[in-house]
Amino acid sequence: MHRTEDVLATLSMIRQHKLDVRTVTMGIDLAPCASPDVTVLCDRIRTRLIHYAGRLRAVCRDVESRYGIPIVNRRIAVSPIGRVAAGQKSEGLIAVARTLDEVAAEVEVDLVGGFTALVQKGWTDSERRLIAALPEVLSTTKRVCSSVNVGTTAAGINMDAVAALGHVLLDTAERTRDHDGFGCAKLVIFGNAPNDNPFMAGAFHGAGETDCVINIGVSGPGVVKAAVEDLVAHSPTKPTLGDIAEEIKSTAFRVTRVGELIGREVAARLGVAFGIVDLSLAPTPQVGDSVGEILQAMGVSRLGGPGSTAALALLNDAVKKGGSFASSSVGGLSGAFVAVSEDSALARAVEVGDLTLAKLEAMTAVCSVGLDMIAVPGDTDAETLSALIADEVAIGVINHKTTAVRVIPVPGKKAGERAVFGGLFGEMDILAIHAPGGSTEFVRHGGRIPAPLSSLRN
């Protein structure tokens, strides 16, 4: 039996505070499509995607109407193409990407993820070619997203792949110069990538998953902000940080329940498995839908100042605890995203000089992802970008957590100038990189940074 106050609280979250299902992501195994003949491979991919995802749009609309809960995005995540298209030359890999793009448009999903290579310990010739093809793919397709996992706690960090990706970012940015290097926003470089993440651009259908699965990404920074503000404003005594954590946990519990309800309904109607609900506070550029504003409601008036990392740690932990208590199917990333250009409060903190790249790196040690949607000067050299990637991945590898880099060198623009990506991707002032070029020789050594001693747990 649902208590009346819980029902009313959920309705308020939807109507007033922008609670939504940020994404319904259908994961599809493409391993059965493998063929050395690229025409056969692409035909099989097309057939399999349409078979599973052909009704996704209609079902999501029906469920949205029934429950009155907005479903913002419909997406597909496929098996890593680096494995599915093993043995293909560059032309074949690009053909696969274009097939994914065409089918995504045909079944009316927003994005398709999984043009992916998992190269944390080494890479095959096909995976090298896939990474080399990324600038072409990301600049000529509309819906295809890519990810590359370059490190894990068990394997260490593949610095040869990291070095190559610095050049990939510059090439991709230049090819999308007229949109401030936006092609780079569709590439996520991971350490410890999760197999069931429903959020783009890093989603792929990982090993060990079934043929087809529905994963849910549910968000609601505005809901959590409103809960914290209400607690601070109406408590008879000044709430402690422990009280704030409890309020966030309670709110995360309700939000997760909503996500699981929608996910199971969509999966049942499509006749496929339900996978996980990922409760990640993913911001949008709208005021009131910001992770930064939650930290401000907690008392951090200047984002990037002392206390910002501690407040984010409290938020991330409370979200995970509340979500885990609500459901046994919590997965993906589940926590708080610090996506700078997509978060109006964080972008403003960059603009006024409070939030720097160094502080963001510190904050990523306690949040759910990493250096996310960060614009840097277009004249940054490839080795500096690679070193930035290596730093962030090292935080994840050493600390047994997922970290990621989605950084955008903006061609022709310098620190302090404005980068505009539009829509949900937002805009921000370009951040300066401290001491660029200072790690060139380190990156050029190549090889593999060994796995940490903490990986030996057997």
Coordinates of C-alpha atoms in Angstrom, one line a residue:
M1 CA 0.0 0.0 0.0
H2 CA 1.4 3.4 -1.0
R3 CA 1.1 6.1 1.6
T4 CA -0.8 9.2 0.5
E5 CA 2.1 11.5 1.4
D6 CA 4.5 9.4 -0.7
V7 CA 2.2 9.6 -3.7
L8 CA 1.8 13.4 -3.3
A9 CA 5.6 13.9 -2.9
T10 CA 6.2 12.0 -6.1
L11 CA 3.6 14.1 -8.0
S12 CA 5.3 17.2 -6.7
M13 CA 8.7 15.9 -7.9
I14 CA 7.4 15.5 -11.4
R15 CA 5.3 18.7 -11.7
Q16 CA 7.5 21.2 -9.9
H17 CA 11.0 19.9 -9.7
K18 CA 11.8 18.4 -13.1
L19 CA 11.9 14.7 -12.1
D20 CA 12.1 12.6 -15.3
V21 CA 13.3 9.4 -16.7
R22 CA 16.3 10.8 -18.4
T23 CA 16.7 7.8 -20.7
V24 CA 15.3 4.4 -21.5
T25 CA 18.2 2.6 -23.0
M26 CA 17.8 -0.7 -24.8
G27 CA 20.9 -2.9 -24.8
I28 CA 21.2 -5.3 -27.7
D29 CA 23.8 -8.0 -28.2
L30 CA 25.2 -7.9 -31.7
A31 CA 27.6 -10.9 -31.4
P32 CA 25.3 -13.0 -33.6
C33 CA 25.7 -10.5 -36.4
A34 CA 29.5 -11.1 -36.8
S35 CA 30.6 -11.8 -40.4
P36 CA 33.9 -11.2 -42.4
D37 CA 31.7 -9.8 -45.2
V38 CA 30.9 -6.2 -44.2
T39 CA 27.6 -6.2 -46.3
V40 CA 26.4 -9.2 -44.5
L41 CA 27.5 -7.7 -41.1
C42 CA 25.6 -4.5 -41.7
D43 CA 22.5 -6.3 -42.9
R44 CA 22.4 -8.5 -39.9
I45 CA 22.9 -5.5 -37.6
R46 CA 20.1 -3.6 -39.3
T47 CA 17.7 -6.6 -39.0
R48 CA 18.5 -7.3 -35.3
L49 CA 18.2 -3.7 -34.2
I50 CA 14.8 -3.2 -35.9
H51 CA 13.6 -6.6 -34.5
Y52 CA 14.2 -5.5 -30.9
A53 CA 13.9 -1.7 -31.1
G54 CA 11.2 -1.2 -33.7
R55 CA 8.5 -0.7 -31.0
L56 CA 10.6 1.1 -28.5
R57 CA 9.3 4.6 -29.3
A58 CA 5.6 3.5 -29.2
V59 CA 6.0 1.6 -26.0
C60 CA 7.8 4.5 -24.2
R61 CA 5.1 6.9 -25.3
D62 CA 2.3 4.6 -24.0
V63 CA 4.1 4.2 -20.6
E64 CA 4.8 7.9 -20.4
S65 CA 1.1 8.6 -20.9
R66 CA -0.1 6.0 -18.5
Y67 CA 2.1 7.3 -15.6
G68 CA 2.5 10.9 -16.5
I69 CA 6.3 10.7 -16.0
P70 CA 8.3 12.3 -18.8
I71 CA 10.7 10.0 -20.7
V72 CA 13.2 12.4 -22.1
N73 CA 15.4 10.2 -24.3
R74 CA 15.1 6.8 -26.0
R75 CA 18.5 5.2 -26.8
I76 CA 20.2 2.0 -27.9
A77 CA 23.4 0.5 -26.6
V78 CA 25.1 -2.2 -28.6
S79 CA 27.9 -4.7 -28.0
P80 CA 31.4 -3.2 -28.4
I81 CA 31.9 -2.8 -32.2
G82 CA 35.6 -3.4 -31.7
R83 CA 34.6 -7.1 -31.0
V84 CA 31.5 -7.4 -33.2
A85 CA 33.4 -6.1 -36.3
A86 CA 36.7 -7.8 -35.5
G87 CA 38.8 -8.2 -38.6
Q88 CA 37.1 -5.4 -40.5
K89 CA 39.2 -2.7 -42.2
S90 CA 38.6 1.0 -41.6
E91 CA 36.1 1.2 -44.5
G92 CA 34.1 -1.7 -42.9
L93 CA 34.1 -0.1 -39.5
I94 CA 32.9 3.2 -40.9
A95 CA 30.1 1.3 -42.8
V96 CA 29.0 -0.2 -39.5
A97 CA 28.9 3.2 -37.8
R98 CA 26.7 4.5 -40.7
T99 CA 24.4 1.6 -40.4
L100 CA 24.0 2.2 -36.7
D101 CA 23.2 5.9 -37.4
E102 CA 20.7 5.1 -40.1
V103 CA 18.8 2.5 -38.0
A104 CA 18.8 4.8 -35.0
A105 CA 17.0 7.4 -37.2
E106 CA 14.6 4.8 -38.6
V107 CA 13.5 3.5 -35.1
E108 CA 13.5 7.1 -33.8
V109 CA 16.0 6.9 -30.9
D110 CA 18.1 9.8 -29.9
L111 CA 21.5 8.2 -29.7
V112 CA 23.1 4.8 -30.2
G113 CA 26.2 3.9 -28.1
G114 CA 28.6 1.1 -28.5
F115 CA 31.1 2.1 -31.2
T116 CA 33.4 1.0 -28.5
A117 CA 36.9 -0.5 -27.9
L118 CA 37.9 -2.2 -24.6
V119 CA 41.7 -1.8 -24.7
Q120 CA 42.7 -1.6 -21.1
K121 CA 45.4 -4.3 -21.4
G122 CA 46.1 -4.3 -25.1
W123 CA 44.5 -3.8 -28.4
T124 CA 43.9 -5.8 -31.5
D125 CA 44.5 -4.5 -35.0
S126 CA 40.7 -4.0 -35.5
E127 CA 40.5 -2.0 -32.3
R128 CA 43.4 0.2 -33.4
R129 CA 41.6 0.8 -36.7
L130 CA 38.4 1.6 -34.8
I131 CA 40.1 4.2 -32.7
A132 CA 41.8 5.7 -35.8
A133 CA 38.3 5.9 -37.5
L134 CA 36.7 7.9 -34.6
P135 CA 37.3 11.3 -36.1
E136 CA 35.5 10.3 -39.3
V137 CA 32.7 8.5 -37.5
L138 CA 32.1 11.2 -34.9
S139 CA 32.1 14.0 -37.5
T140 CA 29.9 12.4 -40.1
T141 CA 27.2 10.6 -38.1
K142 CA 24.5 12.3 -36.1
R143 CA 23.5 9.7 -33.4
V144 CA 26.5 7.4 -33.0
C145 CA 28.4 7.7 -29.7
S146 CA 31.7 6.1 -28.8
S147 CA 33.6 5.0 -25.8
V148 CA 37.1 3.6 -25.2
N149 CA 38.0 1.9 -22.0
V150 CA 41.8 2.4 -21.5
G151 CA 42.2 1.2 -17.9
T152 CA 40.9 -1.0 -15.2
T153 CA 42.0 -1.7 -11.6
A154 CA 42.8 -5.3 -12.7
A155 CA 44.8 -4.4 -15.8
G156 CA 46.4 -1.0 -15.3
I157 CA 46.4 1.7 -18.0
N158 CA 47.1 1.2 -21.7
M159 CA 49.2 4.3 -22.3
D160 CA 49.6 3.6 -26.1
A161 CA 45.8 3.9 -26.4
V162 CA 45.8 7.0 -24.2
A163 CA 48.5 8.6 -26.4
A164 CA 46.5 7.8 -29.6
L165 CA 43.4 9.3 -28.2
G166 CA 45.0 12.7 -27.6
H167 CA 45.4 12.9 -31.4
V168 CA 41.9 11.6 -32.0
L169 CA 40.4 14.4 -29.9
L170 CA 42.3 17.1 -31.9
D171 CA 41.3 15.6 -35.2
T172 CA 37.7 15.2 -34.2
A173 CA 37.5 18.7 -32.9
E174 CA 39.0 20.2 -36.1
R175 CA 36.5 18.2 -38.3
T176 CA 33.7 19.7 -36.2
R177 CA 35.2 23.2 -35.9
D178 CA 32.0 24.9 -37.0
H179 CA 30.3 23.6 -33.9
D180 CA 33.1 24.3 -31.4
G181 CA 34.6 20.8 -31.7
F182 CA 31.3 19.2 -30.7
G183 CA 32.2 15.8 -32.2
C184 CA 34.4 15.2 -29.1
A185 CA 31.2 15.4 -26.9
K186 CA 30.2 12.0 -28.3
L187 CA 33.4 10.3 -27.1
V188 CA 33.9 9.1 -23.6
I189 CA 37.3 7.7 -22.5
F190 CA 36.9 5.4 -19.4
G191 CA 38.7 3.8 -16.6
N192 CA 36.7 0.9 -15.2
A193 CA 33.8 1.3 -17.6
P194 CA 30.5 -0.3 -16.4
N195 CA 28.8 -2.9 -18.6
D196 CA 25.3 -1.6 -18.0
N197 CA 25.5 2.2 -18.0
P198 CA 22.4 3.7 -19.8
F199 CA 23.8 7.2 -20.1
M200 CA 25.4 8.5 -23.2
A201 CA 27.9 9.0 -24.6
G202 CA 29.5 6.0 -22.7
A203 CA 26.8 3.4 -23.0
F204 CA 27.5 -0.1 -24.5
H205 CA 26.0 -3.5 -24.0
G206 CA 28.6 -5.3 -22.0
A207 CA 29.8 -8.9 -21.7
G208 CA 27.6 -11.2 -19.7
E209 CA 24.4 -9.4 -20.6
T210 CA 21.4 -11.2 -22.2
D211 CA 20.3 -10.7 -25.9
C212 CA 18.2 -7.6 -25.1
V213 CA 17.7 -5.6 -21.9
I214 CA 16.1 -2.4 -20.8
N215 CA 18.2 -0.2 -18.6
I216 CA 16.8 3.0 -17.1
G217 CA 18.6 6.3 -16.3
V218 CA 16.6 8.3 -13.9
S219 CA 17.6 11.8 -12.9
G220 CA 16.3 14.7 -10.9
P221 CA 18.8 17.2 -9.5
G222 CA 15.9 19.7 -9.1
V223 CA 14.1 17.2 -6.8
V224 CA 17.1 16.8 -4.5
K225 CA 17.8 20.5 -4.5
A226 CA 14.2 21.2 -3.5
A227 CA 14.4 18.6 -0.7
V228 CA 17.5 20.1 0.7
E229 CA 16.2 23.7 0.5
D230 CA 13.0 22.7 2.2
L231 CA 14.9 20.9 5.0
V232 CA 17.1 23.9 5.6
A233 CA 14.2 26.4 5.5
H234 CA 11.7 24.6 7.6
S235 CA 13.6 22.5 10.2
P236 CA 13.0 23.8 13.8
T237 CA 16.7 23.7 14.4
K238 CA 19.6 24.1 12.0
P239 CA 20.0 20.7 10.2
T240 CA 23.3 19.0 10.5
L241 CA 25.1 17.5 7.5
G242 CA 23.9 14.1 8.7
D243 CA 20.4 15.4 8.5
I244 CA 21.0 16.6 5.0
A245 CA 22.4 13.2 4.0
E246 CA 19.3 11.5 5.4
E247 CA 17.0 13.8 3.4
I248 CA 18.9 13.1 0.2
K249 CA 18.8 9.4 0.8
S250 CA 15.0 9.5 1.3
T251 CA 14.6 11.5 -1.9
A252 CA 16.8 9.2 -3.8
F253 CA 14.8 6.2 -2.6
R254 CA 11.6 7.7 -4.1
V255 CA 13.2 8.7 -7.4
T256 CA 14.7 5.2 -7.8
R257 CA 11.3 3.5 -7.2
V258 CA 9.9 5.7 -10.0
G259 CA 12.6 4.6 -12.4
E260 CA 12.3 0.9 -11.6
L261 CA 8.5 1.1 -12.1
I262 CA 8.9 2.6 -15.6
G263 CA 11.7 0.3 -16.6
R264 CA 9.9 -2.9 -15.6
E265 CA 6.8 -1.7 -17.4
V266 CA 8.7 -0.9 -20.7
A267 CA 10.5 -4.2 -20.5
A268 CA 7.4 -6.2 -19.9
R269 CA 5.5 -4.6 -22.8
L270 CA 8.4 -5.3 -25.1
G271 CA 8.9 -8.8 -23.9
V272 CA 12.5 -8.4 -23.0
A273 CA 14.5 -8.5 -19.7
F274 CA 14.7 -5.6 -17.3
G275 CA 18.3 -4.8 -16.3
I276 CA 19.1 -1.9 -14.0
V277 CA 18.0 1.5 -12.8
D278 CA 20.8 4.0 -12.8
L279 CA 20.0 6.9 -10.4
S280 CA 22.5 9.5 -11.6
L281 CA 21.9 13.2 -11.0
A282 CA 22.5 14.3 -14.5
P283 CA 22.1 18.1 -14.9
T284 CA 20.7 20.0 -17.8
P285 CA 21.5 23.7 -18.7
Q286 CA 18.1 24.8 -17.2
V287 CA 18.2 26.7 -14.0
G288 CA 16.9 24.4 -11.2
D289 CA 18.2 21.2 -12.8
S290 CA 21.7 21.5 -11.6
V291 CA 24.1 19.4 -9.4
G292 CA 25.9 22.6 -8.6
E293 CA 22.7 24.1 -7.2
I294 CA 22.4 21.2 -4.8
L295 CA 25.8 21.9 -3.4
Q296 CA 24.8 25.5 -3.0
A297 CA 21.7 24.5 -1.1
M298 CA 23.9 22.5 1.2
G299 CA 25.9 25.7 2.0
V300 CA 28.7 25.8 -0.6
S301 CA 28.0 29.3 -1.9
R302 CA 31.1 29.4 -4.2
L303 CA 31.4 26.2 -6.2
G304 CA 35.1 25.2 -6.5
G305 CA 36.0 26.7 -3.1
P306 CA 37.1 24.7 -0.1
G307 CA 34.3 22.3 1.0
S308 CA 33.1 21.6 -2.6
T309 CA 34.7 18.2 -2.7
A310 CA 33.4 17.2 0.7
A311 CA 29.9 18.3 -0.2
L312 CA 30.0 16.4 -3.4
A313 CA 31.2 13.3 -1.6
L314 CA 28.2 13.5 0.8
L315 CA 25.8 13.9 -2.1
N316 CA 27.2 11.1 -4.1
D317 CA 27.2 8.7 -1.2
A318 CA 23.7 9.6 0.0
V319 CA 22.3 9.1 -3.6
K320 CA 23.9 5.6 -3.8
K321 CA 22.6 4.6 -0.4
G322 CA 19.1 5.7 -1.1
G323 CA 19.0 4.1 -4.5
S324 CA 20.4 0.8 -3.2
F325 CA 17.9 0.6 -0.4
A326 CA 15.0 1.2 -2.9
S327 CA 16.0 -1.5 -5.4
S328 CA 18.1 -4.6 -5.8
S329 CA 18.6 -3.6 -9.5
V330 CA 20.6 -0.4 -9.1
G331 CA 23.5 -0.3 -11.5
G332 CA 25.3 1.7 -14.1
L333 CA 27.0 4.7 -12.5
S334 CA 24.4 5.9 -9.9
G335 CA 25.6 9.1 -8.2
A336 CA 26.2 12.7 -9.2
F337 CA 27.5 13.9 -12.6
V338 CA 29.7 16.9 -12.7
A339 CA 29.1 17.7 -16.4
V340 CA 30.3 21.3 -16.5
S341 CA 28.8 22.8 -19.7
E342 CA 25.5 21.0 -19.0
D343 CA 25.2 22.4 -15.5
S344 CA 24.3 26.1 -15.3
A345 CA 25.7 26.6 -11.8
L346 CA 29.0 24.8 -12.5
A347 CA 29.4 26.7 -15.8
R348 CA 28.8 30.0 -14.0
A349 CA 31.5 29.0 -11.4
V350 CA 33.9 28.5 -14.2
E351 CA 32.9 31.9 -15.7
V352 CA 33.7 33.8 -12.4
G353 CA 36.9 31.9 -11.9
D354 CA 35.9 29.9 -8.8
L355 CA 36.0 26.5 -10.5
T356 CA 39.3 25.4 -12.1
L357 CA 40.4 22.3 -13.9
A358 CA 42.5 21.2 -10.9
K359 CA 39.6 21.5 -8.5
L360 CA 37.4 19.6 -10.9
E361 CA 39.9 16.8 -11.0
A362 CA 39.8 16.6 -7.2
M363 CA 36.0 16.5 -7.2
T364 CA 36.0 13.6 -9.7
A365 CA 37.7 11.4 -7.0
V366 CA 34.4 11.4 -5.1
C367 CA 31.7 11.6 -7.9
S368 CA 30.3 9.1 -10.3
V369 CA 32.2 9.9 -13.5
G370 CA 35.1 12.3 -14.2
L371 CA 36.1 15.3 -16.2
D372 CA 32.8 15.6 -18.1
M373 CA 31.9 18.1 -20.8
I374 CA 34.8 20.4 -20.3
A375 CA 36.0 22.8 -23.0
V376 CA 39.7 23.5 -23.2
P377 CA 41.8 25.7 -25.6
G378 CA 41.9 24.5 -29.2
D379 CA 45.7 24.9 -29.4
T380 CA 46.3 22.3 -26.6
D381 CA 48.8 19.7 -27.9
A382 CA 47.9 16.0 -28.2
E383 CA 50.3 14.9 -25.4
T384 CA 48.8 17.3 -22.9
L385 CA 45.3 16.0 -23.7
S386 CA 46.6 12.4 -23.3
A387 CA 48.2 13.3 -19.9
L388 CA 44.9 14.8 -18.8
I389 CA 43.2 11.5 -19.7
A390 CA 45.9 9.5 -17.9
D391 CA 45.5 11.5 -14.7
E392 CA 41.7 11.0 -14.6
V393 CA 41.9 7.3 -15.4
A394 CA 44.6 6.8 -12.8
I395 CA 42.2 8.2 -10.1
G396 CA 39.7 5.5 -11.1
V397 CA 42.2 2.7 -11.4
I398 CA 43.8 3.3 -8.0
N399 CA 40.5 3.9 -6.2
H400 CA 38.5 1.0 -7.7
K401 CA 35.9 3.3 -9.3
T402 CA 34.7 4.4 -12.7
T403 CA 36.2 7.6 -14.0
A404 CA 35.9 9.1 -17.4
V405 CA 37.0 12.0 -19.6
R406 CA 34.8 13.9 -22.1
V407 CA 36.9 16.9 -22.9
I408 CA 36.5 19.2 -25.9
P409 CA 39.4 21.1 -27.4
V410 CA 37.7 24.1 -29.1
P411 CA 39.4 25.0 -32.4
G412 CA 40.4 28.6 -32.7
K413 CA 39.5 29.6 -29.2
K414 CA 41.5 30.2 -26.1
A415 CA 40.9 30.1 -22.3
G416 CA 38.1 32.5 -21.2
E417 CA 36.3 32.5 -24.6
R418 CA 32.9 30.9 -24.9
A419 CA 32.2 27.4 -26.2
V420 CA 28.6 26.8 -27.3
F421 CA 27.4 23.3 -27.9
G422 CA 23.6 23.9 -27.7
G423 CA 20.6 21.9 -26.4
L424 CA 21.2 19.6 -23.5
F425 CA 25.0 20.0 -24.0
G426 CA 25.0 23.6 -22.9
E427 CA 27.8 26.1 -23.0
M428 CA 30.7 27.3 -20.9
D429 CA 33.8 29.4 -20.7
I430 CA 36.9 27.5 -21.9
L431 CA 39.1 26.4 -19.0
A432 CA 42.8 26.9 -19.0
I433 CA 45.1 23.9 -18.6
H434 CA 47.9 24.5 -16.1
A435 CA 51.5 23.9 -17.5
P436 CA 50.5 22.5 -20.9
G437 CA 53.3 20.5 -22.6
G438 CA 54.9 19.6 -19.2
S439 CA 54.3 15.8 -19.6
T440 CA 55.1 15.2 -23.2
E441 CA 58.0 12.8 -22.6
F442 CA 56.0 10.9 -20.0
V443 CA 53.2 10.2 -22.5
R444 CA 55.7 9.3 -25.3
H445 CA 57.2 6.5 -23.2
G446 CA 54.0 4.5 -24.0
G447 CA 53.5 1.0 -22.8
R448 CA 51.3 0.1 -19.9
I449 CA 51.0 1.5 -16.4
P450 CA 50.8 -1.7 -14.3
A451 CA 47.8 -2.6 -12.2
P452 CA 48.0 -1.4 -8.6
L453 CA 48.8 -3.8 -5.8
S454 CA 45.2 -3.3 -4.5
S455 CA 44.0 -5.3 -7.6
L456 CA 45.4 -8.5 -6.1
R457 CA 42.3 -9.5 -4.1
N458 CA 42.0 -13.3 -4.7

